[in-house]
Short mmCIF file of C-alpha atoms and ligand atoms in Angstrom, two decimals:
data_model
loop_
_atom_site.label_atom_id
_atom_site.label_comp_id
_atom_site.label_asym_id
_atom_site.label_seq_id
_atom_site.Cartn_x
_atom_site.Cartn_y
_atom_site.Cartn_z
CA UNK R 23 -0.05 -149.15 134.64
CA UNK R 24 -1.61 -148.74 131.10
CA UNK R 25 -1.07 -152.57 130.34
CA UNK R 26 -3.26 -153.93 133.27
CA UNK R 27 -5.61 -151.15 132.95
CA UNK R 28 -9.48 -152.13 133.27
CA UNK R 29 -11.64 -149.39 131.84
CA UNK R 30 -15.06 -151.10 132.76
CA UNK R 31 -14.12 -151.08 136.43
CA UNK R 32 -14.12 -147.09 136.19
CA UNK R 33 -17.13 -146.95 134.20
CA UNK R 34 -20.60 -145.95 136.25
CA UNK R 35 -22.72 -149.18 137.08
CA UNK R 36 -25.78 -147.77 135.28
CA UNK R 37 -23.76 -146.96 132.14
CA UNK R 38 -22.38 -150.47 132.02
CA UNK R 39 -25.87 -151.79 132.21
CA UNK R 40 -27.38 -149.25 129.70
CA UNK R 41 -29.16 -150.51 126.65
CA UNK R 42 -28.62 -147.71 124.27
CA UNK R 43 -31.21 -146.10 122.12
CA UNK R 44 -31.19 -147.99 118.74
CA UNK R 45 -32.25 -145.68 115.89
CA UNK R 46 -34.26 -146.77 112.95
CA UNK R 47 -31.10 -146.41 110.66
CA UNK R 48 -29.00 -148.44 113.56
CA UNK R 49 -31.14 -151.40 112.88
CA UNK R 50 -30.98 -151.43 109.20
CA UNK R 51 -27.82 -152.28 107.21
CA UNK R 52 -27.73 -152.94 103.45
CA UNK R 53 -28.74 -150.60 100.46
CA UNK R 54 -32.32 -149.36 100.06
CA UNK R 55 -33.93 -146.63 98.24
CA UNK R 56 -37.26 -146.10 99.95
CA UNK R 57 -37.15 -144.73 103.45
CA UNK R 58 -40.13 -145.05 105.49
CA UNK R 59 -38.63 -145.99 108.81
CA UNK R 60 -37.73 -142.93 110.52
CA UNK R 61 -40.85 -140.61 110.38
CA UNK R 62 -39.05 -138.18 108.26
CA UNK R 63 -40.57 -135.66 105.89
CA UNK R 64 -40.10 -137.19 102.23
CA UNK R 65 -39.41 -133.58 100.92
CA UNK R 66 -36.65 -130.98 100.93
CA UNK R 67 -33.95 -133.73 100.33
CA UNK R 68 -31.09 -134.18 101.50
CA UNK R 69 -31.66 -132.23 104.79
CA UNK R 70 -35.19 -133.97 105.32
CA UNK R 71 -32.92 -137.13 106.30
CA UNK R 72 -31.51 -137.86 109.75
CA UNK R 73 -27.50 -137.83 109.57
CA UNK R 74 -25.60 -140.94 110.00
CA UNK R 75 -25.53 -141.55 113.72
CA UNK R 76 -22.07 -143.44 113.49
CA UNK R 77 -20.81 -140.73 111.39
CA UNK R 78 -18.84 -143.62 109.62
CA UNK R 79 -17.48 -141.84 106.56
CA UNK R 80 -16.37 -138.89 108.41
CA UNK R 81 -14.73 -141.04 110.94
CA UNK R 82 -12.94 -142.99 108.42
CA UNK R 83 -11.48 -139.90 106.73
CA UNK R 84 -10.30 -138.25 110.16
CA UNK R 85 -8.71 -141.43 111.24
CA UNK R 86 -6.81 -141.85 107.99
CA UNK R 87 -5.55 -138.31 108.38
CA UNK R 88 -4.68 -139.00 112.02
CA UNK R 89 -3.06 -142.52 111.53
CA UNK R 90 -5.51 -144.23 114.02
CA UNK R 91 -8.40 -146.94 113.61
CA UNK R 92 -11.84 -145.20 113.46
CA UNK R 93 -12.75 -147.32 116.45
CA UNK R 94 -10.43 -145.23 118.41
CA UNK R 95 -12.40 -141.90 117.43
CA UNK R 96 -15.39 -140.25 118.87
CA UNK R 97 -17.11 -137.23 117.29
CA UNK R 98 -18.99 -134.75 119.27
CA UNK R 99 -20.81 -131.20 119.19
CA UNK R 100 -17.56 -129.56 120.11
CA UNK R 101 -14.79 -131.07 122.49
CA UNK R 102 -17.28 -129.75 125.26
CA UNK R 103 -19.61 -132.72 124.28
CA UNK R 104 -16.64 -135.25 124.74
CA UNK R 105 -15.49 -133.58 128.16
CA UNK R 106 -19.13 -133.88 129.53
CA UNK R 107 -19.77 -137.23 128.16
CA UNK R 108 -16.29 -138.70 129.77
CA UNK R 109 -17.63 -137.08 133.17
CA UNK R 110 -21.17 -138.69 132.96
CA UNK R 111 -19.84 -141.92 132.05
CA UNK R 112 -16.81 -142.34 134.46
CA UNK R 113 -17.70 -140.32 137.61
CA UNK R 114 -20.58 -141.35 140.08
CA UNK R 115 -21.94 -137.94 141.18
CA UNK R 116 -21.28 -137.49 145.06
CA UNK R 117 -18.79 -140.34 145.21
CA UNK R 118 -16.14 -140.00 142.45
CA UNK R 119 -14.25 -136.74 141.68
CA UNK R 120 -11.90 -135.64 138.85
CA UNK R 121 -8.78 -133.41 139.05
CA UNK R 122 -7.78 -130.28 137.10
CA UNK R 123 -4.61 -128.53 136.85
CA UNK R 124 -5.11 -124.77 137.29
CA UNK R 125 -5.34 -122.25 135.78
CA UNK R 126 -6.94 -124.00 132.87
CA UNK R 127 -9.89 -124.41 130.47
CA UNK R 128 -12.99 -123.57 132.48
CA UNK R 129 -15.38 -126.37 131.12
CA UNK R 130 -13.72 -129.32 133.08
CA UNK R 131 -15.11 -127.71 136.17
CA UNK R 132 -18.37 -126.52 134.78
CA UNK R 133 -19.18 -129.89 133.53
CA UNK R 134 -18.13 -131.43 136.75
CA UNK R 135 -20.39 -128.98 138.75
CA UNK R 136 -23.31 -129.87 136.37
CA UNK R 137 -22.83 -133.43 136.90
CA UNK R 138 -22.90 -133.20 140.80
CA UNK R 139 -18.98 -134.39 140.62
CA UNK R 140 -16.43 -132.78 142.92
CA UNK R 141 -13.32 -131.16 141.20
CA UNK R 142 -10.11 -131.14 143.02
CA UNK R 143 -7.51 -128.55 141.86
CA UNK R 144 -3.78 -128.99 141.53
CA UNK R 145 -1.96 -125.63 140.66
CA UNK R 146 0.53 -125.34 137.93
CA UNK R 147 3.88 -124.13 139.18
CA UNK R 148 4.60 -120.28 139.26
CA UNK R 149 6.41 -120.82 135.70
CA UNK R 150 3.20 -122.51 134.62
CA UNK R 151 5.08 -125.99 134.40
CA UNK R 152 3.32 -129.28 135.37
CA UNK R 153 4.40 -130.91 138.57
CA UNK R 154 3.37 -134.61 137.89
CA UNK R 155 4.23 -135.82 141.62
CA UNK R 156 1.58 -133.05 142.90
CA UNK R 157 -1.03 -134.50 140.51
CA UNK R 158 -0.25 -138.17 141.50
CA UNK R 159 -0.35 -137.21 145.14
CA UNK R 160 -3.81 -135.74 144.86
CA UNK R 161 -5.42 -138.87 143.16
CA UNK R 162 -6.80 -141.60 145.16
CA UNK R 163 -8.97 -144.85 144.48
CA UNK R 164 -12.01 -142.42 143.75
CA UNK R 165 -10.39 -140.23 141.06
CA UNK R 166 -11.88 -141.08 137.80
CA UNK R 167 -10.38 -138.52 135.44
CA UNK R 168 -7.24 -136.24 135.45
CA UNK R 169 -7.43 -133.26 132.94
CA UNK R 170 -4.46 -132.19 131.30
CA UNK R 171 -4.56 -129.31 128.64
CA UNK R 172 -1.60 -128.97 126.29
CA UNK R 173 -0.89 -126.30 125.31
CA UNK R 174 -2.70 -125.08 128.17
CA UNK R 175 -5.60 -122.24 128.13
CA UNK R 176 -5.01 -119.67 129.51
CA UNK R 177 -1.33 -120.04 130.02
CA UNK R 178 -0.41 -120.68 126.42
CA UNK R 179 2.51 -123.18 127.19
CA UNK R 180 2.83 -126.83 126.20
CA UNK R 181 3.17 -129.12 129.30
CA UNK R 182 6.26 -131.29 129.45
CA UNK R 183 5.74 -134.31 127.66
CA UNK R 184 7.75 -136.53 130.11
CA UNK R 185 5.64 -135.09 133.02
CA UNK R 186 2.22 -135.92 131.40
CA UNK R 187 3.50 -139.51 130.47
CA UNK R 188 4.48 -139.95 134.04
CA UNK R 189 0.99 -139.08 135.29
CA UNK R 190 -0.52 -141.29 132.71
CA UNK R 191 1.67 -144.26 133.67
CA UNK R 192 1.02 -143.62 137.47
CA UNK R 193 -2.80 -142.95 137.38
CA UNK R 194 -5.30 -145.57 138.01
CA UNK R 195 -7.77 -143.47 136.04
CA UNK R 196 -8.39 -141.86 132.72
CA UNK R 197 -6.01 -139.07 131.89
CA UNK R 198 -7.40 -136.64 129.45
CA UNK R 199 -4.76 -134.41 127.29
CA UNK R 200 -6.92 -131.63 125.65
CA UNK R 201 -4.93 -130.70 122.61
CA UNK R 202 -7.47 -128.19 121.30
CA UNK R 203 -4.06 -125.63 120.47
CA UNK R 204 -1.76 -128.41 119.50
CA UNK R 205 -1.53 -127.43 115.90
CA UNK R 206 -0.03 -123.96 116.79
CA UNK R 207 2.52 -125.89 118.83
CA UNK R 208 6.11 -127.21 117.99
CA UNK R 209 5.26 -130.19 120.15
CA UNK R 210 4.04 -133.32 118.62
CA UNK R 211 1.19 -134.03 121.28
CA UNK R 212 0.26 -137.40 122.71
CA UNK R 213 -2.03 -138.56 119.88
CA UNK R 214 0.33 -141.25 118.78
CA UNK R 215 0.31 -142.94 122.39
CA UNK R 216 -3.52 -143.48 122.29
CA UNK R 217 -3.08 -147.27 121.05
CA UNK R 218 -0.49 -147.97 123.78
CA UNK R 219 -1.81 -146.23 126.89
CA UNK R 220 -5.19 -147.41 127.35
CA UNK R 221 -6.08 -144.62 130.08
CA UNK R 222 -5.07 -141.89 127.61
CA UNK R 223 -7.89 -139.49 126.10
CA UNK R 224 -6.76 -137.20 123.59
CA UNK R 225 -9.13 -134.35 122.70
CA UNK R 226 -8.66 -132.35 119.26
CA UNK R 227 -11.03 -129.91 117.75
CA UNK R 228 -12.06 -128.26 114.25
CA UNK R 229 -12.73 -124.97 116.23
CA UNK R 230 -9.02 -123.49 116.14
CA UNK R 231 -6.50 -124.15 113.46
CA UNK R 232 -9.21 -125.64 111.13
CA UNK R 233 -11.34 -122.32 111.36
CA UNK R 234 -14.67 -124.13 112.07
CA UNK R 235 -15.84 -123.37 115.50
CA UNK R 236 -19.21 -122.55 114.09
CA UNK R 237 -19.91 -126.10 112.86
CA UNK R 238 -19.29 -127.47 116.30
CA UNK R 239 -17.27 -130.65 115.79
CA UNK R 240 -14.73 -132.17 118.48
CA UNK R 241 -12.61 -135.26 118.21
CA UNK R 242 -11.98 -137.60 121.29
CA UNK R 243 -9.31 -140.31 120.70
CA UNK R 244 -9.22 -143.25 123.06
CA UNK R 245 -9.30 -147.09 123.51
CA UNK R 246 -12.20 -148.44 121.46
CA UNK R 247 -13.72 -149.97 124.81
CA UNK R 248 -14.17 -146.36 126.42
CA UNK R 249 -15.35 -145.01 122.93
CA UNK R 250 -17.94 -147.62 122.94
CA UNK R 251 -19.39 -146.40 126.42
CA UNK R 252 -19.29 -142.78 125.12
CA UNK R 253 -21.25 -143.70 121.97
CA UNK R 254 -23.81 -145.68 124.01
CA UNK R 255 -24.59 -142.28 126.02
CA UNK R 256 -24.40 -139.97 123.34
CA UNK R 257 -27.65 -138.37 121.76
CA UNK R 258 -28.29 -140.66 118.66
CA UNK R 259 -27.85 -138.01 116.13
CA UNK R 260 -25.18 -135.74 118.15
CA UNK R 261 -23.45 -134.40 114.86
CA UNK R 262 -25.60 -132.89 112.31
CA UNK R 263 -25.80 -133.28 108.63
CA UNK R 264 -24.76 -129.74 107.65
CA UNK R 265 -21.49 -130.21 110.02
CA UNK R 266 -20.80 -133.67 108.62
CA UNK R 267 -21.06 -132.36 105.12
CA UNK R 268 -18.83 -129.20 105.70
CA UNK R 269 -15.91 -130.90 107.58
CA UNK R 270 -15.84 -133.51 104.87
CA UNK R 271 -15.34 -131.01 102.19
CA UNK R 272 -12.71 -128.81 104.43
CA UNK R 273 -10.71 -132.21 104.83
CA UNK R 274 -10.13 -132.30 101.31
CA UNK R 275 -8.15 -128.89 101.64
CA UNK R 276 -5.67 -129.40 104.35
CA UNK R 277 -3.53 -126.86 102.67
CA UNK R 278 -5.98 -124.00 103.66
CA UNK R 279 -5.78 -124.96 107.40
CA UNK R 280 -1.83 -125.11 106.99
CA UNK R 281 -1.75 -121.69 105.42
CA UNK R 282 -3.99 -120.18 108.18
CA UNK R 283 -1.71 -121.76 110.90
CA UNK R 284 1.50 -120.24 109.30
CA UNK R 285 0.01 -116.73 109.04
CA UNK R 286 -1.21 -117.01 112.69
CA UNK R 287 1.99 -118.04 113.79
CA UNK R 288 3.75 -115.31 111.89
CA UNK R 289 1.29 -112.87 113.51
CA UNK R 290 1.99 -114.31 116.97
CA UNK R 291 5.51 -113.54 116.72
CA UNK R 292 4.86 -109.99 115.70
CA UNK R 293 2.24 -109.22 117.89
CA UNK R 294 4.36 -110.71 120.97
CA UNK R 295 7.05 -108.07 119.92
CA UNK R 296 4.74 -105.35 119.53
CA UNK R 297 3.04 -105.81 122.84
CA UNK R 298 6.26 -106.35 124.79
CA UNK R 299 7.51 -102.80 123.68
CA UNK R 300 4.31 -101.06 125.25
CA UNK R 301 5.44 -99.34 128.37
CA UNK R 302 2.69 -100.70 130.61
CA UNK R 303 3.31 -104.25 129.58
CA UNK R 304 5.36 -106.33 131.88
CA UNK R 305 5.41 -109.68 130.30
CA UNK R 306 4.18 -111.50 127.18
CA UNK R 307 4.44 -115.23 128.00
CA UNK R 308 6.03 -117.65 125.17
CA UNK R 309 3.02 -118.99 123.46
CA UNK R 310 2.59 -122.45 121.71
CA UNK R 311 -0.92 -121.66 120.89
CA UNK R 312 -2.95 -118.92 118.82
CA UNK R 313 -3.29 -116.75 121.79
CA UNK R 314 -0.93 -114.50 123.97
CA UNK R 315 -1.06 -114.18 127.85
CA UNK R 316 0.03 -110.85 128.51
CA UNK R 317 0.84 -109.22 132.30
CA UNK R 318 0.55 -105.58 132.52
CA UNK R 319 -0.24 -102.83 134.75
CA UNK R 320 -4.03 -101.96 135.37
CA UNK R 321 -5.40 -104.84 133.14
CA UNK R 322 -9.03 -103.97 133.93
CA UNK R 323 -8.36 -100.46 132.79
CA UNK R 324 -6.95 -101.59 129.54
CA UNK R 325 -9.73 -104.32 129.36
CA UNK R 326 -12.26 -101.58 129.70
CA UNK R 327 -10.54 -99.04 127.30
CA UNK R 328 -10.41 -101.69 124.60
CA UNK R 329 -13.89 -102.83 125.04
CA UNK R 330 -14.93 -99.13 124.49
CA UNK R 331 -13.00 -99.06 121.19
CA UNK R 332 -14.91 -102.27 120.04
CA UNK R 333 -12.03 -104.52 120.68
CA UNK R 334 -12.83 -107.47 123.04
CA UNK R 335 -10.02 -109.64 124.68
CA UNK R 336 -10.22 -111.94 127.63
CA UNK R 337 -9.72 -110.53 131.15
CA UNK R 338 -7.92 -113.15 133.26
CA UNK R 339 -6.56 -110.85 135.86
CA UNK R 340 -8.44 -112.52 138.58
CA UNK R 341 -7.45 -116.04 137.72
CA UNK R 342 -4.76 -117.35 140.36
CA UNK R 343 -1.29 -117.22 138.77
CA UNK R 344 -2.53 -115.17 135.81
CA UNK R 345 -3.05 -112.01 138.19
CA UNK R 346 -2.59 -108.85 135.91
CA UNK R 347 -3.09 -110.72 132.69
CA UNK R 348 -5.16 -110.29 129.76
CA UNK R 349 -5.42 -113.15 127.10
CA UNK R 350 -5.25 -111.87 123.57
CA UNK R 351 -6.27 -114.04 120.64
CA UNK R 352 -3.99 -113.67 117.62
CA UNK R 353 -6.12 -112.00 114.76
CA UNK R 354 -5.56 -110.97 111.13
CA UNK R 355 -3.07 -108.62 110.45
CA UNK R 356 -5.45 -105.77 110.39
CA UNK R 357 -7.19 -106.81 113.51
CA UNK R 358 -3.77 -106.99 115.31
CA UNK R 359 -2.87 -103.67 113.65
CA UNK R 360 -6.08 -102.29 115.09
CA UNK R 361 -5.35 -103.52 118.55
CA UNK R 362 -1.90 -102.09 118.78
CA UNK R 363 -3.11 -98.80 117.36
CA UNK R 364 -5.39 -98.59 120.19
CA UNK R 365 -2.90 -99.72 122.94
CA UNK R 366 -0.40 -97.19 121.78
CA UNK R 367 -3.11 -94.46 122.23
CA UNK R 368 -3.89 -96.05 125.93
CA UNK R 369 -0.10 -95.78 126.53
N1 PMP W 415 -10.50 -127.14 125.01
C1 PMP W 415 -9.70 -125.88 125.34
C2 PMP W 415 -8.74 -125.88 126.06
C3 PMP W 415 -10.40 -124.84 124.94
O1 PMP W 415 -9.80 -123.75 125.04
C4 PMP W 415 -11.75 -124.73 124.20
C5 PMP W 415 -12.46 -123.74 123.77
N2 PMP W 415 -12.01 -122.41 123.88
C6 PMP W 415 -12.29 -125.96 123.85
C7 PMP W 415 -11.63 -127.17 124.27
C8 PMP W 415 -13.51 -126.12 123.31
O2 PMP W 415 -13.57 -126.49 121.83
P1 PMP W 415 -14.90 -126.96 121.05
O3 PMP W 415 -15.08 -125.42 120.21
O4 PMP W 415 -14.50 -127.87 120.42
O5 PMP W 415 -15.89 -127.25 122.02
#
């Protein structure tokens, strides 16, 4: 399927016709020292200047790190911007739809609703594995996007690579694989397939392993033609100067990120073992992410008790397939100890 894939055919007519906004800096190329083109304040350098709307330097550095062409990369205000833009570019409200595989990250559905786009839901199997034929069976000629999340939030498992590739190869639409948690996983992810599979979009983020949720930077990797449409629709200066600068500096110290991931993975194992030994815990699901899904007796009572102790976890107990479950992020050694001390008292 991928070889004959025509991205232009999936894009909304108004987006195909769009003449994007050209900022002052877009129109100028070359070197200059006097900038009187963008109605900026000449004082308070360097923050007085608009950031590079193309984020060229940062894109080149990220692309080098990931082994892909910068033309395959879109940078957004978190992965959430990429999710929203994909829907705005590909789905005609009231006509087209997208598919999510549930339970999963809530923003796919929220962005669909905001854009007036129908969301069709396919359930994961009881063991949280992906049923590729069920997803393919739900798709039709009006399906524009299938969202897969691997490792999946909130179930914490990676989806089977062959099952994801089966969907990508069979689908006549874009397949998004959200890899927000891939750095915590033993699985390599699908980034290396982006060049080969024209309908594959991979999302990654600086919010998790890189420890920069506060700067809001998400990466979207896809075919350059699709990147071009997303770039035409984005706000001109969607990534701010402070973010560009901070991420560029952090990229020069990848050892810090690797160190954090190692510590989190060690803590994940210790915490999983400690939680499993609590008498009211029924199951700690194996995790490929930086959080644990934990099935227990009286999850709401535990949630309320922890909140009263100043410890916040995520109550997923009313989510289909996650009944009885809390989702617990792996914290520092000290945070995990405080959590366990509190839970032992609850027991
Ligand atoms: N994808 C998944 C699966 C997530 O769980 C989250 C945030 N929890 C995001 C994307 C959002 O990431 P960002 O901070 O880059 O918007």
